[in-house]
CSV table of C-alpha atoms and ligand atoms in Angstrom, one decimal:
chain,number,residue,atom,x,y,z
M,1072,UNK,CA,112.5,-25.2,-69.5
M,1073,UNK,CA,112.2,-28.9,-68.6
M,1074,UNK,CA,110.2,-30.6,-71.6
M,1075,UNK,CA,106.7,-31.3,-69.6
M,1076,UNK,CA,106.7,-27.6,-68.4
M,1077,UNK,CA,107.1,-26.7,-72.3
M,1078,UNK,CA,104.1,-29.3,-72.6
M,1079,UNK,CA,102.3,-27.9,-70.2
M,1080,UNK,CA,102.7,-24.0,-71.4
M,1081,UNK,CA,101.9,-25.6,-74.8
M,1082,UNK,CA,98.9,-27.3,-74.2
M,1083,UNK,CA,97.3,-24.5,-71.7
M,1084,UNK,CA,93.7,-23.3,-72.4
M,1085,UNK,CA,93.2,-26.1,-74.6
M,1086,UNK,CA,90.2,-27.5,-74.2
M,1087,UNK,CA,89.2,-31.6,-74.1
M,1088,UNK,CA,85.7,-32.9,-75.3
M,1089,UNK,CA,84.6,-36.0,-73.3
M,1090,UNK,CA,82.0,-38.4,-74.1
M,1091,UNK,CA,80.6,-42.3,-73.5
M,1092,UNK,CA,79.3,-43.9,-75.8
M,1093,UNK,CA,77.9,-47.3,-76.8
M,1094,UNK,CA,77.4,-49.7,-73.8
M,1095,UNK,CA,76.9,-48.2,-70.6
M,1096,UNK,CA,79.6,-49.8,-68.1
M,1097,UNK,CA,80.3,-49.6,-64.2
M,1098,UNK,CA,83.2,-47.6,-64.5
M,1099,UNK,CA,82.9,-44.8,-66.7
M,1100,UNK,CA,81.8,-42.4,-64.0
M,1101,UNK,CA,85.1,-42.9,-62.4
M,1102,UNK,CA,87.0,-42.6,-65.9
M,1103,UNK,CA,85.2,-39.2,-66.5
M,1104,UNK,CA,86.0,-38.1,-63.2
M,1105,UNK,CA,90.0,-38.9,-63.6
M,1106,UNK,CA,90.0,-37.5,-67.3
M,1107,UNK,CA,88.4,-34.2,-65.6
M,1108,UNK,CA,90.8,-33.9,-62.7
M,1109,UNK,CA,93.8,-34.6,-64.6
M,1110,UNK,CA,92.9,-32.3,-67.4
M,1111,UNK,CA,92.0,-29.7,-65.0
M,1112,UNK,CA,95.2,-30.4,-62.8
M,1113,UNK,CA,97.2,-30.2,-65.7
M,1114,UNK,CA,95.9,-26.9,-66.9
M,1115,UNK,CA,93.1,-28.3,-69.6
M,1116,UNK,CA,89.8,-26.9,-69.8
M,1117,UNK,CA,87.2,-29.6,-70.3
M,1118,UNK,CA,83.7,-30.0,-71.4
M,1119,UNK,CA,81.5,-33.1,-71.4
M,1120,UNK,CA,79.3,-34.3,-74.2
M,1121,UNK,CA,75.9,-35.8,-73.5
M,1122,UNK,CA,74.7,-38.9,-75.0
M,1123,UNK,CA,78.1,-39.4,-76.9
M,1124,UNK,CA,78.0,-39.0,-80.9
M,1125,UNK,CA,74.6,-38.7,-80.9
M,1126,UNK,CA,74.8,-35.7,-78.5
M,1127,UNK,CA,77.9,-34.5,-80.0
M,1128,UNK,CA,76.4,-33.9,-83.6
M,1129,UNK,CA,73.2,-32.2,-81.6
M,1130,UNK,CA,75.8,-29.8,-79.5
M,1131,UNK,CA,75.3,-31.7,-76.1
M,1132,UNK,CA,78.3,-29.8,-74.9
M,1133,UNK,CA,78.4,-28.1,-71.3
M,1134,UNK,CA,82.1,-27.4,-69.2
M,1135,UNK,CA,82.8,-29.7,-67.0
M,1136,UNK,CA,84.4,-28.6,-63.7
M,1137,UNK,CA,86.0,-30.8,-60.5
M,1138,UNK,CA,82.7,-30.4,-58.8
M,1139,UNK,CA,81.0,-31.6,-61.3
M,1140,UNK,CA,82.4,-35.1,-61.4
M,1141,UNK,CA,82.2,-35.3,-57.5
M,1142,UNK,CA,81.1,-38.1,-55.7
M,1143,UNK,CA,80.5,-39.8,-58.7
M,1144,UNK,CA,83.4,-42.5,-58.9
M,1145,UNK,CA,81.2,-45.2,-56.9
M,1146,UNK,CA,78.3,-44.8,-58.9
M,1147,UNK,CA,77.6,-47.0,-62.3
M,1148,UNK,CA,76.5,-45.9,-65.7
M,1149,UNK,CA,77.6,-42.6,-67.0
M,1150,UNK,CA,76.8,-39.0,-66.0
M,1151,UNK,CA,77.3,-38.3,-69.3
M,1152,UNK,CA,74.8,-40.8,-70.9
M,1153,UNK,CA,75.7,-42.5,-74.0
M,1154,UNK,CA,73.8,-43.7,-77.1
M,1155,UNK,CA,74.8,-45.7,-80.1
M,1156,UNK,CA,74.8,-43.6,-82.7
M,1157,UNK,CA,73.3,-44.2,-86.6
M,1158,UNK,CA,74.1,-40.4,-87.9
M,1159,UNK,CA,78.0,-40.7,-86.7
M,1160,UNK,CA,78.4,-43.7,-89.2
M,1161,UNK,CA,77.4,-41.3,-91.7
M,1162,UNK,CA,80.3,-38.5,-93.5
M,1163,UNK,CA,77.0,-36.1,-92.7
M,1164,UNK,CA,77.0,-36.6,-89.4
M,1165,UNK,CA,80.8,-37.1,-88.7
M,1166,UNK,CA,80.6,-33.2,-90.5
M,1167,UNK,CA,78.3,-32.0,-88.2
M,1168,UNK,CA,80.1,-33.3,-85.0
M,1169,UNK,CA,82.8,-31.6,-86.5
M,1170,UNK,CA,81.6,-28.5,-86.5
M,1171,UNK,CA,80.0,-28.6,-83.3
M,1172,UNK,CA,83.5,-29.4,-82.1
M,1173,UNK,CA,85.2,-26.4,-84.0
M,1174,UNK,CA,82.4,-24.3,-82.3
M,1175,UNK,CA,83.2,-25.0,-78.6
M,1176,UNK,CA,86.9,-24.5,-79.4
M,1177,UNK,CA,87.6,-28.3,-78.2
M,1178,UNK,CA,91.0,-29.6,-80.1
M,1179,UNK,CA,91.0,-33.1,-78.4
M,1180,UNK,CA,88.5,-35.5,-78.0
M,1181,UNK,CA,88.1,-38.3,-75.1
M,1182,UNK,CA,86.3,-41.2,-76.3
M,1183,UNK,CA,85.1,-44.2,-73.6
M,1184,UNK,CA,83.7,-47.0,-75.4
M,1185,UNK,CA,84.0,-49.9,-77.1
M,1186,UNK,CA,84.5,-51.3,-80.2
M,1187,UNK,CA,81.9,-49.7,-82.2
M,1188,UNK,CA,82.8,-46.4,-80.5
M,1189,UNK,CA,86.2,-46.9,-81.3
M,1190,UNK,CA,86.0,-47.8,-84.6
M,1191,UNK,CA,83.8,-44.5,-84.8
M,1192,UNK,CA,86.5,-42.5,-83.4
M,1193,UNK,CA,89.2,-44.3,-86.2
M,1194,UNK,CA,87.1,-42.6,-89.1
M,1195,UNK,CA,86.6,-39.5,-87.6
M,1196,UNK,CA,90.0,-39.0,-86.9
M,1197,UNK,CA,91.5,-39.8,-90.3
M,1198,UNK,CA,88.8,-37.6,-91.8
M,1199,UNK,CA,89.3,-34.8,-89.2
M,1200,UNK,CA,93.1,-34.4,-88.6
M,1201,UNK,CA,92.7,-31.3,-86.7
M,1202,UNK,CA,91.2,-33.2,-83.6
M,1203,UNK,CA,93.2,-35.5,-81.6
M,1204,UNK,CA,91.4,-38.4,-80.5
M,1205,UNK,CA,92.3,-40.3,-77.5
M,1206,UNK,CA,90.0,-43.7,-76.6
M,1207,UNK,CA,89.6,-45.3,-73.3
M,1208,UNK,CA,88.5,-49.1,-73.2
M,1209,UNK,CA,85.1,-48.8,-71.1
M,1210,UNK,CA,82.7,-52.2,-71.9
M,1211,UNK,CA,81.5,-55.2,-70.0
M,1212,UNK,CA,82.7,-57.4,-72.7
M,1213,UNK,CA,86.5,-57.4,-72.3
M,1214,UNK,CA,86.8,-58.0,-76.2
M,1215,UNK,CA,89.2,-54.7,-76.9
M,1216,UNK,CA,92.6,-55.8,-78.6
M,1217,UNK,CA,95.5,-54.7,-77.0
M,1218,UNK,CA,94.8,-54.4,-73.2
M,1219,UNK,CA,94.1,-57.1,-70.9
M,1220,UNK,CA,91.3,-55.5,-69.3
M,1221,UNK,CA,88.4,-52.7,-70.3
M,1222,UNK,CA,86.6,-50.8,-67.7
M,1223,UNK,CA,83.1,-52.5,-66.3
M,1224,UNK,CA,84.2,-56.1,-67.0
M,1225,UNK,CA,85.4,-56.8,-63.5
M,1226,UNK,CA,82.0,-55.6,-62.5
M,1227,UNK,CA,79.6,-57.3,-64.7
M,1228,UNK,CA,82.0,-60.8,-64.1
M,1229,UNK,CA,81.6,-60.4,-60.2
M,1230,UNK,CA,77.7,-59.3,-60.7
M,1231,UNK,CA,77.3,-63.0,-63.2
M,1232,UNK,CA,79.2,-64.5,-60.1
M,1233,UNK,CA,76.6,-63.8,-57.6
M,1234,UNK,CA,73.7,-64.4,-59.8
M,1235,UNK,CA,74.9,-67.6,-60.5
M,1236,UNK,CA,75.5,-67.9,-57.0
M,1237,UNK,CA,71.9,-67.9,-56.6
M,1238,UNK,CA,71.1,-70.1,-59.3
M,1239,UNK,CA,72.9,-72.8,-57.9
M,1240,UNK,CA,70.5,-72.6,-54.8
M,1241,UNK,CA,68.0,-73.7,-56.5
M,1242,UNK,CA,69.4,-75.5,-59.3
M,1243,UNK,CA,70.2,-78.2,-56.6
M,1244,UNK,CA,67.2,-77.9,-55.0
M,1245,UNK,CA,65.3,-79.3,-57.7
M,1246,UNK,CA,68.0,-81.6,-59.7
M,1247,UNK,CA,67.9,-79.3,-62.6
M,1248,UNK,CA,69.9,-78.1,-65.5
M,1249,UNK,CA,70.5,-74.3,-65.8
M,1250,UNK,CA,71.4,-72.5,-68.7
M,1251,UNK,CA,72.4,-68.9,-67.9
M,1252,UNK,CA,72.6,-66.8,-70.6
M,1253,UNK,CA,75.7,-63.8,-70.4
M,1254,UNK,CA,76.6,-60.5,-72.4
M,1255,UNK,CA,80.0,-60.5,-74.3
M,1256,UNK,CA,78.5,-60.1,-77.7
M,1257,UNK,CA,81.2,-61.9,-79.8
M,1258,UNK,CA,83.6,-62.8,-76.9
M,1259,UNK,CA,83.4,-65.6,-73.8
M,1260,UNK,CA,85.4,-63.7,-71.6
M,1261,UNK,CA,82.3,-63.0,-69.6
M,1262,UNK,CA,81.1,-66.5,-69.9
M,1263,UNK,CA,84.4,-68.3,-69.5
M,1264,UNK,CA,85.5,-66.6,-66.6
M,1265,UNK,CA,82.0,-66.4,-64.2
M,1266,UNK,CA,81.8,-70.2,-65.2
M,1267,UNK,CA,85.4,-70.6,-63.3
M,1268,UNK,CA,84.8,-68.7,-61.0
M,1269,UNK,CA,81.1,-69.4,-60.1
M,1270,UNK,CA,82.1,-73.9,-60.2
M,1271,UNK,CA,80.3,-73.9,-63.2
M,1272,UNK,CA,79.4,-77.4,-65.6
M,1273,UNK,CA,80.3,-75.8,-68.6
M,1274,UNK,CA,80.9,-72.7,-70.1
M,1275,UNK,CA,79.5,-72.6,-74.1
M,1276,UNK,CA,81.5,-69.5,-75.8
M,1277,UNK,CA,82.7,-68.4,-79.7
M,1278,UNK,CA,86.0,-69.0,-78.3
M,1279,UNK,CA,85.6,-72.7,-78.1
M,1280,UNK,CA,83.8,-73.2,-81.7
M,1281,UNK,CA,84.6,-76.5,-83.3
M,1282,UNK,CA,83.8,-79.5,-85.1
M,1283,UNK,CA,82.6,-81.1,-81.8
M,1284,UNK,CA,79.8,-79.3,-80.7
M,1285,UNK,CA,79.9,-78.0,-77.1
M,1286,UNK,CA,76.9,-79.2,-75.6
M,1287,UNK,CA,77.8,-82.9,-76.7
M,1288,UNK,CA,80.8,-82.3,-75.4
M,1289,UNK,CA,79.3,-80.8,-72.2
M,1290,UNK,CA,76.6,-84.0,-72.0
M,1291,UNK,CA,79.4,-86.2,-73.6
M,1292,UNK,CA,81.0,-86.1,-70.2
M,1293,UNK,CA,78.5,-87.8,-68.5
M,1294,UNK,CA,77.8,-85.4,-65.7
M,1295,UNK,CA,75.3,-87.1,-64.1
M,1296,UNK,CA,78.1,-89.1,-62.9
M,1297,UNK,CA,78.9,-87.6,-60.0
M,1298,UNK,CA,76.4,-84.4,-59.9
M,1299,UNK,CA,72.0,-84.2,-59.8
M,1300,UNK,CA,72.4,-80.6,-61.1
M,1301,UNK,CA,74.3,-78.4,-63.2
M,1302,UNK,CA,75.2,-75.1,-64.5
M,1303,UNK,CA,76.3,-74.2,-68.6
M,1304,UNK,CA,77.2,-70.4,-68.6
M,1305,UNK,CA,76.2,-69.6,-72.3
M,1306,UNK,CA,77.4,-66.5,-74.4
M,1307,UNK,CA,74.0,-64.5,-76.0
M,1308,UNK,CA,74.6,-65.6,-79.2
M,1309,UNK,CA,74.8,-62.9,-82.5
M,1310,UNK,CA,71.6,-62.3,-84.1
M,1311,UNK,CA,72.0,-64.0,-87.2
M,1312,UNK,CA,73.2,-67.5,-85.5
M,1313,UNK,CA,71.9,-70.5,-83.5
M,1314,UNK,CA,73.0,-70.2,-80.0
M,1315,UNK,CA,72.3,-68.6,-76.8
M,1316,UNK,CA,70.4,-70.1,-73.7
M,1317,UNK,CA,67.1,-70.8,-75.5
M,1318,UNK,CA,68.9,-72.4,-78.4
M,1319,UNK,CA,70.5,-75.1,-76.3
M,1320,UNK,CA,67.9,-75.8,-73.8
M,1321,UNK,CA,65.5,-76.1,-76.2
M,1322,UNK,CA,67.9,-78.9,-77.6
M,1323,UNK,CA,68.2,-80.4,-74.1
M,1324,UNK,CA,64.7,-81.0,-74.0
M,1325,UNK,CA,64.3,-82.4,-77.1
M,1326,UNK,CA,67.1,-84.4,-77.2
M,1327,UNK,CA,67.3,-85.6,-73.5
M,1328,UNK,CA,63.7,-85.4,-72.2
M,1329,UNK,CA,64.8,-87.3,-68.8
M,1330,UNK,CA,66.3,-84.0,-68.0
M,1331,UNK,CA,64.7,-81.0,-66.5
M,1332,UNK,CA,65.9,-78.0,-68.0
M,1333,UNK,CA,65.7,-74.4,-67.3
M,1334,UNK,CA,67.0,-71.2,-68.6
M,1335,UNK,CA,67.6,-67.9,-66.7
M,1336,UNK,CA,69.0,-65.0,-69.0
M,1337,UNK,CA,70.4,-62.5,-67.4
M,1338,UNK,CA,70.2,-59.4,-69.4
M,1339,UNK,CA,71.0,-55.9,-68.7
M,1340,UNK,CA,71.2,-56.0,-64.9
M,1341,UNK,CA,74.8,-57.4,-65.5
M,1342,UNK,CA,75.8,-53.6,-67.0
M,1343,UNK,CA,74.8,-52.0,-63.6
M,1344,UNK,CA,75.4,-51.3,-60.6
M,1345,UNK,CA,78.2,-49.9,-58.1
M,1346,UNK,CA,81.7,-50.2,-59.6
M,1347,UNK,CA,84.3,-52.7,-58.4
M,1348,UNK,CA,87.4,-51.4,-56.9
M,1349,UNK,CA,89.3,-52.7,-59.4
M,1350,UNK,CA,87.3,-51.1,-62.2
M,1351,UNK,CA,87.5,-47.8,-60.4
M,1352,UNK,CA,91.2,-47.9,-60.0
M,1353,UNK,CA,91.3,-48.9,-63.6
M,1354,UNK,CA,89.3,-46.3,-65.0
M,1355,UNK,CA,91.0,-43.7,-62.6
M,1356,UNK,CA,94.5,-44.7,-64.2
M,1357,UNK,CA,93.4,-45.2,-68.0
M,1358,UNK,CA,91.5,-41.4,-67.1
M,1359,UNK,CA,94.6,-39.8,-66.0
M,1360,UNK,CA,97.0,-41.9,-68.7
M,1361,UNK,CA,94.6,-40.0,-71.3
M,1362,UNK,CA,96.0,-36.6,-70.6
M,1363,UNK,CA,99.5,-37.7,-70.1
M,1364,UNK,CA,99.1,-39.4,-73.7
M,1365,UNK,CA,97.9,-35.7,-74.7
M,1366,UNK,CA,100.8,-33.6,-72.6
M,1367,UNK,CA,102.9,-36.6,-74.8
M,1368,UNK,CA,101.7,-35.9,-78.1
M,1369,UNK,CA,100.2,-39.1,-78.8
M,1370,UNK,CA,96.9,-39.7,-81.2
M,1371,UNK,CA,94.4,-41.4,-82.3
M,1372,UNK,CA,95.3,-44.4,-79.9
M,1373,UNK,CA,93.4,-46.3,-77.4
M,1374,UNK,CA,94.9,-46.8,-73.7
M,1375,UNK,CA,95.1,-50.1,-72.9
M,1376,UNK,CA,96.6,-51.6,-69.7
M,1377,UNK,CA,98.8,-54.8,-70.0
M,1378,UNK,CA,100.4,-56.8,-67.7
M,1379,UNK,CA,99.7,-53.6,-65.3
M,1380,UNK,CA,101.6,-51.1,-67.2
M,1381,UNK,CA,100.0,-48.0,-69.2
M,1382,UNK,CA,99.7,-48.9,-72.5
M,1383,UNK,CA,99.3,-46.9,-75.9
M,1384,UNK,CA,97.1,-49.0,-78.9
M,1385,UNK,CA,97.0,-47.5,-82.4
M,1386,UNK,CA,92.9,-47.4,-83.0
M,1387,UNK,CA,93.6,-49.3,-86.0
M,1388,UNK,CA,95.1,-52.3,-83.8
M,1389,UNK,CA,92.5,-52.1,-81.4
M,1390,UNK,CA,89.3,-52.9,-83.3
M,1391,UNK,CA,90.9,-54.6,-86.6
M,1392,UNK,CA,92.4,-57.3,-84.4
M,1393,UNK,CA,90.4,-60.3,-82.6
M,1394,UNK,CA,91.0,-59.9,-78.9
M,1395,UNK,CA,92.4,-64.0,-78.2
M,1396,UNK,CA,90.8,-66.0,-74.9
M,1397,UNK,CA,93.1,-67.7,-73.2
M,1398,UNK,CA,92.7,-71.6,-74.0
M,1399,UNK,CA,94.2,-72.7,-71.4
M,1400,UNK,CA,91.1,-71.0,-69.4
M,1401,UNK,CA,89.1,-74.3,-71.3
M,1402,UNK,CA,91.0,-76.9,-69.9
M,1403,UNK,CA,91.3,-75.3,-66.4
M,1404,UNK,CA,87.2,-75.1,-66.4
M,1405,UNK,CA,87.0,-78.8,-67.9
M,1406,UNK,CA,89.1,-80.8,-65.7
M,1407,UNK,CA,87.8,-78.8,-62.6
M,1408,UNK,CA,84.3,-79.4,-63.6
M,1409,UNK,CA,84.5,-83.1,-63.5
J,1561,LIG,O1,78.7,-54.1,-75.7
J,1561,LIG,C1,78.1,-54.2,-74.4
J,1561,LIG,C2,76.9,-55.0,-74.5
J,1561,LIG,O2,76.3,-55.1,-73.2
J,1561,LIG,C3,77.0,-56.4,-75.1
J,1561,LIG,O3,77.5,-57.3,-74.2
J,1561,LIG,C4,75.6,-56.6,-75.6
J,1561,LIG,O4,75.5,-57.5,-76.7
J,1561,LIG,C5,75.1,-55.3,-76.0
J,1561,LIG,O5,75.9,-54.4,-75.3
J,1561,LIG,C6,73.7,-55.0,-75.7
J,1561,LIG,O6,73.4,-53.7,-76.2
J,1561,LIG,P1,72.1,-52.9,-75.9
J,1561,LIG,O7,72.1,-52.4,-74.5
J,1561,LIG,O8,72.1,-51.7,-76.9
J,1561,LIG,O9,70.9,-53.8,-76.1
């Protein structure tokens, strides 16, 4: 017997648990599609659970056949919902998705998400060694350590690209100063990378935190010198700190009345939306690396792509570590920006 067709004997009739949670992100629709059709292929049965934890500790749980996940790879969001859950960050309700889990008869569980989801999935495992978790990178914000791109970011970049598109319009119409606020939580990828590609001013990110502050820096360089108008991509800034697009225009104005300052946040529309073909090829490969990672043996890991190979992450690497932006992504947006 060659080893996968041991595998596959091995592993028949067992049945996977899906779910999304956190962050909704173009993307998952196609990585729910490839986890079922692989499973399915490979001889797995497979049942989806709604509105992720939260839905798993209320017993969300219906099977999940090919049809099911039809026509669904072009669409955004998730079929499956998702939430962020309070009760899964409790041992209670870790016990209680559990069980639910031991009821259905599912032995391995798929979880798409990010960080928090993740994380989620690192305690639940070490507490509940029974259940083989497998995690798949899906959020807009890119900030997942160990792979060089998570599902949905490639959208939400290319949907901040054509806003700003817009902006510009009429940003140069009226000589004005835009500051246009991005999601990425804690990270600039979002922010660092629509303000390349969109011929941003200035992108202002965690990333680029120091003694100097950015928006001197960004004024510093006189940019009237050669420009009437101009565009500073700003990461949303964490709740508990100054930042974000009101923050700074609200400096502007004070500071430097002779401009005329606007702000334009972009909010949720940047988390919908048709996926790009990249994300869908993305999430169809992470999808179907998921079930060879189980026909492997692997657990509690994340799949992570990196420098276009299948990856395996340990959870523990995944979310402990700080996900680094490229610097040089600074300087290329600085000196093309002049
Ligand atoms: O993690 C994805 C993300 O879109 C972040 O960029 C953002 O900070 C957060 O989710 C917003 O969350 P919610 O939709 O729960 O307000």
């Amino acid at each position: 017997m060659k080893r996968t067709d041991f595998k596959l004997d091995k592993m028949k009739n067992k049945c996977i648990g899906i779910l999304t949670s956190g962050g909704d992100a173009s993307g998952m629709n196609a990585t729910i599609r490839a986890v079922t059709r692989a499973a399915i292929y490979n001889g797995f049965q497979v049942k989806g659970i709604y509105r992720g934890y939260e839905g798993l500790i209320a017993g969300e749980v219906k099977e999940l056949t090919t049809e099911d996940v039809s026509s669904i790879i072009q669409r955004g969001g998730t079929i499956l919902k998702t939430a962020r859950s309070e009760a899964f960050t409790t041992p209670e309700g870790r016990k209680k998705a559990y069980d639910v889990l031991r009821k259905e008869g599912i032995s391995s569980l798929i979880i798409i998400g990010g960080d928090g989801s993740l994380t989620g999935a690192r305690i639940f495992a070490n507490e509940y060694d029974d259940i083989i978790c497998i995690g798949l990178p899906g959020t807009i914000d890119n900030d997942l350590y160990g792979t060089d791109f998570t599902i949905g970011y490639d959208t939400a970049l290319n949907t901040i690209v054509e806003c700003v598109d817009k902006i510009r319009d009429t940003a140069t119409s009226h000589d004005r100063i835009f500051f246009v606020e991005v999601m990425g939580r804690d990270a600039g990828f979002l922010a660092q990378n629509s303000a390349i590609a969109s011929g941003a001013e200035a992108a202002i990110i965690p990333e680029d935190r120091t003694d100097v502050d950015q928006l001197e820096k960004f004024i510093g360089r006189g940019f009237r010198k050669t420009k009437n108008s101009s565009i500073v991509i700003v990461t949303e800034s964490p709740k508990d700190k100054n930042g974000g697009a009101m923050y700074y225009a609200e400096r502007v104005k004070k500071e430097y009345p002779q401009y005329d300052v606007r702000v334009s946040i972009l909010g949720h529309l940047q988390r919908g939306g048709a996926p790009s073909a990249y994300d869908r090829i993305l999430g169809s490969r992470l999808g179907e690396a998921a079930i060879q990672a189980l026909l492997e043996d692997q657990r509690n890991v994340m799949i992570g792509i990196r420098n276009n190979e299948i990856v395996y992450v340990p959870f523990a690497e995944a979310i402990k570590n700080d996900k680094p932006l490229d610097k040089s992504l600074i300087r290329v947006l600085g000196e093309l920006s002049i």
